PDB file of C-alpha atoms in Angstrom:
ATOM      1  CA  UNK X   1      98.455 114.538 134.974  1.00  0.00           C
ATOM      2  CA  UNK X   2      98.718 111.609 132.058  1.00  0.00           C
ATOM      3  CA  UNK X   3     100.492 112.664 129.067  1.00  0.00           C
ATOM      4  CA  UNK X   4      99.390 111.650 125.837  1.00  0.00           C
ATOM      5  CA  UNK X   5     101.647 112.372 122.615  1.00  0.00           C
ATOM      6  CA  UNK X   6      99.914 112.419 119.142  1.00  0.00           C
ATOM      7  CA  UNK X   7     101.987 111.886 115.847  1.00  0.00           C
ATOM      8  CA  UNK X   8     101.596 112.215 112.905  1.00  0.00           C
ATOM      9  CA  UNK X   9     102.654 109.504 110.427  1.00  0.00           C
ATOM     10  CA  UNK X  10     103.212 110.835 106.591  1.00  0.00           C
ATOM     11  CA  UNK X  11     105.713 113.544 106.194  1.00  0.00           C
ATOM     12  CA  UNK X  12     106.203 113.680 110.150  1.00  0.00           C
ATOM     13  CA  UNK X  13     107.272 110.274 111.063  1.00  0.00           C
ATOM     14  CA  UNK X  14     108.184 109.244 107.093  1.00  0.00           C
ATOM     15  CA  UNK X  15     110.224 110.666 104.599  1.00  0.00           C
ATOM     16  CA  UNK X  16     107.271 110.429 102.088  1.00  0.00           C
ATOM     17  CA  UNK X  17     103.828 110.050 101.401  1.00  0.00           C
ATOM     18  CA  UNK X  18     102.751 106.149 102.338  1.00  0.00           C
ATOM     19  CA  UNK X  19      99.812 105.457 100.325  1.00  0.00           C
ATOM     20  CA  UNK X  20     101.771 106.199  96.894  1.00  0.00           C
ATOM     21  CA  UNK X  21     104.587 103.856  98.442  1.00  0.00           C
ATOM     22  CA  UNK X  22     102.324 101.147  99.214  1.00  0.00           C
ATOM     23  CA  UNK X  23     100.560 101.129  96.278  1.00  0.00           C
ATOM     24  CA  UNK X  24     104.280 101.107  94.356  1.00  0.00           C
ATOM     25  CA  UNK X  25     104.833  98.504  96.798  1.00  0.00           C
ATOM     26  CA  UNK X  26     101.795  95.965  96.422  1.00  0.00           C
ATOM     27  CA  UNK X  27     101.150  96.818  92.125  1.00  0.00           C
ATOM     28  CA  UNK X  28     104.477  97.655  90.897  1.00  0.00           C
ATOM     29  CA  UNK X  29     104.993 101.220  89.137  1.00  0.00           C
ATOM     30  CA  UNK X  30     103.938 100.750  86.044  1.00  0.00           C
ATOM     31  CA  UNK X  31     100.484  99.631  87.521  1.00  0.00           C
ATOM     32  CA  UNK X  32     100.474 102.656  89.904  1.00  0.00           C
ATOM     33  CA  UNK X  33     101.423 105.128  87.432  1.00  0.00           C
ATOM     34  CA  UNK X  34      98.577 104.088  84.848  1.00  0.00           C
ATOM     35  CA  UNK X  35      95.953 104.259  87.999  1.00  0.00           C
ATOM     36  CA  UNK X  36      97.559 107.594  89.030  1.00  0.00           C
ATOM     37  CA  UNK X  37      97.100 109.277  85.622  1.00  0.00           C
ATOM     38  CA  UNK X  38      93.388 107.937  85.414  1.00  0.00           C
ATOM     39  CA  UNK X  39      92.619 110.071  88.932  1.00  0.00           C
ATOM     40  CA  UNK X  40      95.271 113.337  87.772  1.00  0.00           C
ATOM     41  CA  UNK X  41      92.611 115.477  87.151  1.00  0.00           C
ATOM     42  CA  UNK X  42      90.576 114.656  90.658  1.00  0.00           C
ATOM     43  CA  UNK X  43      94.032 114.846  92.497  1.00  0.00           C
ATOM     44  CA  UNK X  44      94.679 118.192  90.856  1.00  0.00           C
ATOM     45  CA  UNK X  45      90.924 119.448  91.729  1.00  0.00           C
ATOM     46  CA  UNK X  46      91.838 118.010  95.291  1.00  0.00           C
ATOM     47  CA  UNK X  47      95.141 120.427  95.688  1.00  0.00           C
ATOM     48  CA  UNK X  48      93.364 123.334  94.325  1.00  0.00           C
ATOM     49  CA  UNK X  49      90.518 122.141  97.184  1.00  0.00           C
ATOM     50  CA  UNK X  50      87.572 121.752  94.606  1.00  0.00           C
ATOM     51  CA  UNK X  51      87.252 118.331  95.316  1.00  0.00           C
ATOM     52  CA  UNK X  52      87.126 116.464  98.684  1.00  0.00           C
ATOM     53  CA  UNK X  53      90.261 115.455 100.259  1.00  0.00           C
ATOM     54  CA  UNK X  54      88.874 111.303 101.592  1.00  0.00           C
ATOM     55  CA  UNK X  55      86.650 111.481  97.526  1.00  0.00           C
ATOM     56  CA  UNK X  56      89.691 111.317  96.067  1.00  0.00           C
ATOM     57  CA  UNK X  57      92.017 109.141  98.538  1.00  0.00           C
ATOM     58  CA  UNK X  58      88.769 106.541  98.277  1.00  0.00           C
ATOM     59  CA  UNK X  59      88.429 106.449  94.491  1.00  0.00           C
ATOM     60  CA  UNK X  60      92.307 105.757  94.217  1.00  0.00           C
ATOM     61  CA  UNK X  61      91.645 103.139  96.917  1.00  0.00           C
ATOM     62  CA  UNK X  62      89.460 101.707  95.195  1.00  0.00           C
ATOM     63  CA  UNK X  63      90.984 101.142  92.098  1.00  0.00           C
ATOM     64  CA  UNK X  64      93.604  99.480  93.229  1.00  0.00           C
ATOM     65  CA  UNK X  65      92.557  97.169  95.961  1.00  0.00           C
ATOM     66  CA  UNK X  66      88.793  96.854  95.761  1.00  0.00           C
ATOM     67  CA  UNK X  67      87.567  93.267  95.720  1.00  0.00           C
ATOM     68  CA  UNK X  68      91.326  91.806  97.292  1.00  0.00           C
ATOM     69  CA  UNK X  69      90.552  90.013 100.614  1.00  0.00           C
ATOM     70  CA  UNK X  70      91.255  90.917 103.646  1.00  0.00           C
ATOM     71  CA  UNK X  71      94.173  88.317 104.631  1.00  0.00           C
ATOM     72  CA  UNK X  72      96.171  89.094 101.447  1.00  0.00           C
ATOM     73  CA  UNK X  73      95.541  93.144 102.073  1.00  0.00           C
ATOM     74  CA  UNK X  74      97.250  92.300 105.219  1.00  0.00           C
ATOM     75  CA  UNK X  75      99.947  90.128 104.168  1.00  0.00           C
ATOM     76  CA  UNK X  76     101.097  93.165 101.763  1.00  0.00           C
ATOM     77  CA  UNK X  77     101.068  95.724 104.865  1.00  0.00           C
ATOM     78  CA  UNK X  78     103.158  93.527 106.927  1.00  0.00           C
ATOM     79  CA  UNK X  79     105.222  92.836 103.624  1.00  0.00           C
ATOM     80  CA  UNK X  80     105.534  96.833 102.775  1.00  0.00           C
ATOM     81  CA  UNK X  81     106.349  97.629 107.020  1.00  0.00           C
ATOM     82  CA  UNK X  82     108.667  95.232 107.184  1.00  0.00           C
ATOM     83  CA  UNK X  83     110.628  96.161 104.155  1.00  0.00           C
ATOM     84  CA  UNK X  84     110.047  99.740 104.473  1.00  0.00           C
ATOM     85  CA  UNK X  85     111.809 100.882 107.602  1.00  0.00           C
ATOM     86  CA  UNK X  86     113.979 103.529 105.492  1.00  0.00           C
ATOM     87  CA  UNK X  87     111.190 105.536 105.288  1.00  0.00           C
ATOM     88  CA  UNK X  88     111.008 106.436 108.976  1.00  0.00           C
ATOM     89  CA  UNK X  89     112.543 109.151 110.316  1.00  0.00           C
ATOM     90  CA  UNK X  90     115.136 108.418 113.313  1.00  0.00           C
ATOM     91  CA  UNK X  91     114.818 111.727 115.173  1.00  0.00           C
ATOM     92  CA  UNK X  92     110.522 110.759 115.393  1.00  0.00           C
ATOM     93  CA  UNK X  93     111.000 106.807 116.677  1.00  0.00           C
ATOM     94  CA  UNK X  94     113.353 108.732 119.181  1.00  0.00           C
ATOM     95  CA  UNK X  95     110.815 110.892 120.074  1.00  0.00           C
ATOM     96  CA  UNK X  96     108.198 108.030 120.725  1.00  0.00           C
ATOM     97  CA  UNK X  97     110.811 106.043 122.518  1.00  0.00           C
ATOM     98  CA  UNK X  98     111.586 108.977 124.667  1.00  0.00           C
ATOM     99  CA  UNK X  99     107.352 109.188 125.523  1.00  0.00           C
ATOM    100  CA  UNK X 100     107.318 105.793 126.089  1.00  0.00           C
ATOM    101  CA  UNK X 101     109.834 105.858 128.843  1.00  0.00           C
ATOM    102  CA  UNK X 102     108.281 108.421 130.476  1.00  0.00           C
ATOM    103  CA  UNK X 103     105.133 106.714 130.837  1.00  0.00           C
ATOM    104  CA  UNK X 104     103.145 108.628 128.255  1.00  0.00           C
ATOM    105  CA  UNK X 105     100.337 106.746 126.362  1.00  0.00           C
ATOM    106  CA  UNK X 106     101.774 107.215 122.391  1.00  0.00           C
ATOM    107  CA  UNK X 107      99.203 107.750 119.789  1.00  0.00           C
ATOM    108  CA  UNK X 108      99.884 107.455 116.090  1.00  0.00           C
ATOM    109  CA  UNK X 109      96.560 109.538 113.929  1.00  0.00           C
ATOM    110  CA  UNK X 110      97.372 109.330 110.801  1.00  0.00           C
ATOM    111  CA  UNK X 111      95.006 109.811 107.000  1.00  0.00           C
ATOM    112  CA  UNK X 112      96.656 107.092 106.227  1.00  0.00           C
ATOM    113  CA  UNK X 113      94.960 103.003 106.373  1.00  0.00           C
ATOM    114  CA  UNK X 114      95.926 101.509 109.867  1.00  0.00           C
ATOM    115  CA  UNK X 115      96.221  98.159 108.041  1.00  0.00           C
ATOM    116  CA  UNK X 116      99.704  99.344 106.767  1.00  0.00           C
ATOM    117  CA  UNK X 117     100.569 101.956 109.717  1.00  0.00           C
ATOM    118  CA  UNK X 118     100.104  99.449 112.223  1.00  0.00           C
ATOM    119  CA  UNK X 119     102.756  96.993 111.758  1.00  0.00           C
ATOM    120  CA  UNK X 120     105.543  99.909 111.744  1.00  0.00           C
ATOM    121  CA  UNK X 121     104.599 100.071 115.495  1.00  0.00           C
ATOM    122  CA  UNK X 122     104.281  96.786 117.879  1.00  0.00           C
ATOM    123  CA  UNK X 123     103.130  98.615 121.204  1.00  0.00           C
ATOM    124  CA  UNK X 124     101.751 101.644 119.877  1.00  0.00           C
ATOM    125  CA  UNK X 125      97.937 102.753 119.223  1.00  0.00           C
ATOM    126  CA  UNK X 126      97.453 104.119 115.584  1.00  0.00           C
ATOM    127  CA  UNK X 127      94.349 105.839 114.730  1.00  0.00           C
ATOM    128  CA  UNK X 128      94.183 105.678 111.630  1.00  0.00           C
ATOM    129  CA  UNK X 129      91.392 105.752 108.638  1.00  0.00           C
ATOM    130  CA  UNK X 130      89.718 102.307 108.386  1.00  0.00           C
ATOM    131  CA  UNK X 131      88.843 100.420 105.234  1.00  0.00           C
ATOM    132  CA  UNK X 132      85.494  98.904 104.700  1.00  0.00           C
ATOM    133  CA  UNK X 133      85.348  95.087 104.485  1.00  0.00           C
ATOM    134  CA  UNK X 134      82.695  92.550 103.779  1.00  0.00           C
ATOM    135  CA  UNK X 135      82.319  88.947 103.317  1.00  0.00           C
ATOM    136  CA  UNK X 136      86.203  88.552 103.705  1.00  0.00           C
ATOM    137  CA  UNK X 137      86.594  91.175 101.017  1.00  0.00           C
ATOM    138  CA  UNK X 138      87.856  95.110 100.566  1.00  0.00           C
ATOM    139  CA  UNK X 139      84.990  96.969  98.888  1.00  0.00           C
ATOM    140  CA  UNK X 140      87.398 100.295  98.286  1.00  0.00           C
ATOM    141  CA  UNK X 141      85.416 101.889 100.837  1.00  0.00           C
ATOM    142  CA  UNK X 142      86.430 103.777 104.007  1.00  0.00           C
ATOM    143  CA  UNK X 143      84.535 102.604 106.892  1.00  0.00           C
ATOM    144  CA  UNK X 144      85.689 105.631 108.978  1.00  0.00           C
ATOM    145  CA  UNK X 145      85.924 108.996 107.797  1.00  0.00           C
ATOM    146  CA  UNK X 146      89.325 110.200 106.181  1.00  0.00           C
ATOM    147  CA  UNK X 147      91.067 110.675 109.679  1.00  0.00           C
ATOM    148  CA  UNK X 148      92.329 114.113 108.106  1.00  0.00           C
ATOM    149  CA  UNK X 149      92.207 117.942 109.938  1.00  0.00           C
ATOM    150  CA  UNK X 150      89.383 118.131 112.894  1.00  0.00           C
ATOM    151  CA  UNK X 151      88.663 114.201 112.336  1.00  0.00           C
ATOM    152  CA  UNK X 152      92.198 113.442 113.938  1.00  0.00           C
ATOM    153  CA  UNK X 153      91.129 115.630 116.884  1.00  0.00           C
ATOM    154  CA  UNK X 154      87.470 113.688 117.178  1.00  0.00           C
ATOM    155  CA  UNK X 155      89.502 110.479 117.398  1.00  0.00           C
ATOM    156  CA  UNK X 156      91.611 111.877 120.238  1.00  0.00           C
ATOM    157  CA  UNK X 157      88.547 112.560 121.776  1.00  0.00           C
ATOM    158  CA  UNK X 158      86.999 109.328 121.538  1.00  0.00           C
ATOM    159  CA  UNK X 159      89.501 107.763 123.390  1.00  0.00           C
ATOM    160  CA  UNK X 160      90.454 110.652 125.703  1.00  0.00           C
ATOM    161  CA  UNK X 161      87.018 112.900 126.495  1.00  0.00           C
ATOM    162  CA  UNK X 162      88.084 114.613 129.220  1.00  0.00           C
ATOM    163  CA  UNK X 163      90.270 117.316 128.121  1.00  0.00           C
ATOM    164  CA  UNK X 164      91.207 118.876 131.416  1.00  0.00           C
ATOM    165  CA  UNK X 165      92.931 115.464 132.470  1.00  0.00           C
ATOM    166  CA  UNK X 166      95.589 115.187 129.791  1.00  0.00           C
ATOM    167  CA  UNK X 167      98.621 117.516 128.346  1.00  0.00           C
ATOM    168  CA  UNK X 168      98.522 116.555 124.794  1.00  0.00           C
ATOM    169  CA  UNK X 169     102.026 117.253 122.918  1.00  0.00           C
ATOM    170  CA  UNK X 170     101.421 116.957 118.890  1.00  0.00           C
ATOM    171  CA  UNK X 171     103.651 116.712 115.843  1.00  0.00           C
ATOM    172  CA  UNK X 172     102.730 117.267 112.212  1.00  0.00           C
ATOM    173  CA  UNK X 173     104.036 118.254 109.067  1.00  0.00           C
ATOM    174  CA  UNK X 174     100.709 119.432 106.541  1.00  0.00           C
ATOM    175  CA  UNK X 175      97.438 121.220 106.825  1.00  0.00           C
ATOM    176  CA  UNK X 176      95.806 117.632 107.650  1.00  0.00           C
ATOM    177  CA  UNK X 177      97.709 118.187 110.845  1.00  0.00           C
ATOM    178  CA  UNK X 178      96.197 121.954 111.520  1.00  0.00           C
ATOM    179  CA  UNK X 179      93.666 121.185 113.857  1.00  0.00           C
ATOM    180  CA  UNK X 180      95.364 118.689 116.124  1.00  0.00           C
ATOM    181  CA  UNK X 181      98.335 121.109 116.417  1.00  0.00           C
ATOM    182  CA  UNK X 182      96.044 123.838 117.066  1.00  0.00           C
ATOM    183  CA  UNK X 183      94.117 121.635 119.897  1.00  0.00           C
ATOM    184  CA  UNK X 184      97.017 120.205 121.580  1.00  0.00           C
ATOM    185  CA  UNK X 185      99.009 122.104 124.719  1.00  0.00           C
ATOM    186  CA  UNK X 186     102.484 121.406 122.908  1.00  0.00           C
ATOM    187  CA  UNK X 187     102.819 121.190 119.769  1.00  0.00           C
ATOM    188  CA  UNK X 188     105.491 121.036 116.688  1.00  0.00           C
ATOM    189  CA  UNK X 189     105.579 121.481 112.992  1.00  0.00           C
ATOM    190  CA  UNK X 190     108.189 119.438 110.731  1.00  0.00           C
ATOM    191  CA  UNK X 191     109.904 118.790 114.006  1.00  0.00           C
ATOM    192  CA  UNK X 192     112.137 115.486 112.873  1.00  0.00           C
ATOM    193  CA  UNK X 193     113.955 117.047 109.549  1.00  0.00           C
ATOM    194  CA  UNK X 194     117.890 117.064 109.919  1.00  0.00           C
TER     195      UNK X 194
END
C-alpha cells in the first residue's frame, strides 16, 4: 500500500507564523507594522471567528504585494527561503527525510502561498494556497481557496482520490490542521517541539 505523509508547514514544520515573516522580510518592519495595525480590527474579528479566515489573509495580501510582478514576488521567496532556514524545525525535515527513504510520496499543505513554501523544499510537493496573477502582475487575489481546515483535505484528494489505496500519516499544529488530522490513518499534533 503507498504511503503518503501530509505536513503541515506554519507552527508544525516552522517555529513561527510565515506570512508575518515574509512580509517583515520583503517590506521591512516598520512597513509591516503600519499595514498590520490598518487590518487589527479584521484580524481580531478573525480570532474571535466573526470574520473569514482567507477575507482577512487576502486583504493583508493585498496590501502589501498587490500590483508587484510576478518575477520580483519570486525573487523575494527564494530570497526569504534561502535566508530563513532557522525557522525550520530539525525534528520535522527529519521526519520528511525519514518518509522519503522509505519511499513515501511527501506532501507539504500548507495556508500559506506556495510561492514562498516551495523553495524551502527542492523534491517535495507543497500544496499550498495560490495567488492570483495577471498580465505578469499580483492582483492581491487568491486564485485557490485559503488551503485552510477541510480545503487541505480536498487537495489531498485531488491528487490522491482513492482513499482505500493510501495510509495517510498527518502532522499539524492549529485548528487549520483539524480536518486533515481527523481524515488521515496516523496522525500527530505539535509533534516536532523539543
Amino acid at each position: 500500500m503507498k504511503k503518503i505523509y501530509a505536513f503541515d508547514f506554519d507552527g508544525t514544520l516552522t517555529t513561527k507564523d510565515t506570512l508575518i515573516e515574509f512580509i517583515r522580510f520583503a517590506k521591512g518592519t516598520l512597513a509591516f507594522g503600519w499595514g498590520f495595525a490598518r487590518y487589527a480590527h479584521l484580524l481580531v474579528l478573525m480570532k474571535l471567528g466573526l470574520y473569514p479566515n482567507w477575507k482577512a489573509k487576502q486583504k493583508v495580501f493585498a496590501y502589501f504585494f498587490k500590483g508587484m510582478t510576478i518575477e520580483d514576488f519570486n525573487a523575494l521567496c527564494q530570497a526569504f527561503a534561502a535566508s530563513s532556514q532557522y525557522l525550520l524545525r530539525p525534528a520535522g525535515i527529519k521526519a520528511i527525510q525519514q518518509a522519503q527513504n522509505e519511499g513515501a510520496e511527501v506532501l507539504i499543505v500548507s495556508a500559506s502561498i506556495d510561492n514562498w513554501v516551495q523553495p524551502f523544499f527542492t523534491d517535495v510537493k507543497v500544496l499550498g494556497t495560490q495567488i492570483e496573477v495577471i498580465d505578469g502582475k499580483l492582483t492581491g487575489r487568491f486564485l485557490t481557496k485559503n488551503c485552510y481546515g477541510q480545503e487541505k483535505v480536498s487537495r489531498i484528494l485531488t491528487l490522491f482520490p482513492d482513499r482505500k489505496d493510501y495510509h495517510l500519516t498527518a502532522f499539524g499544529d492549529s485548528r487549520g490542521d483539524k480536518e486533515m488530522l481527523a481524515f488521515a490513518d496516523e496522525s500527530y499534533f505539535k509533534p516536532f517541539r523539543q
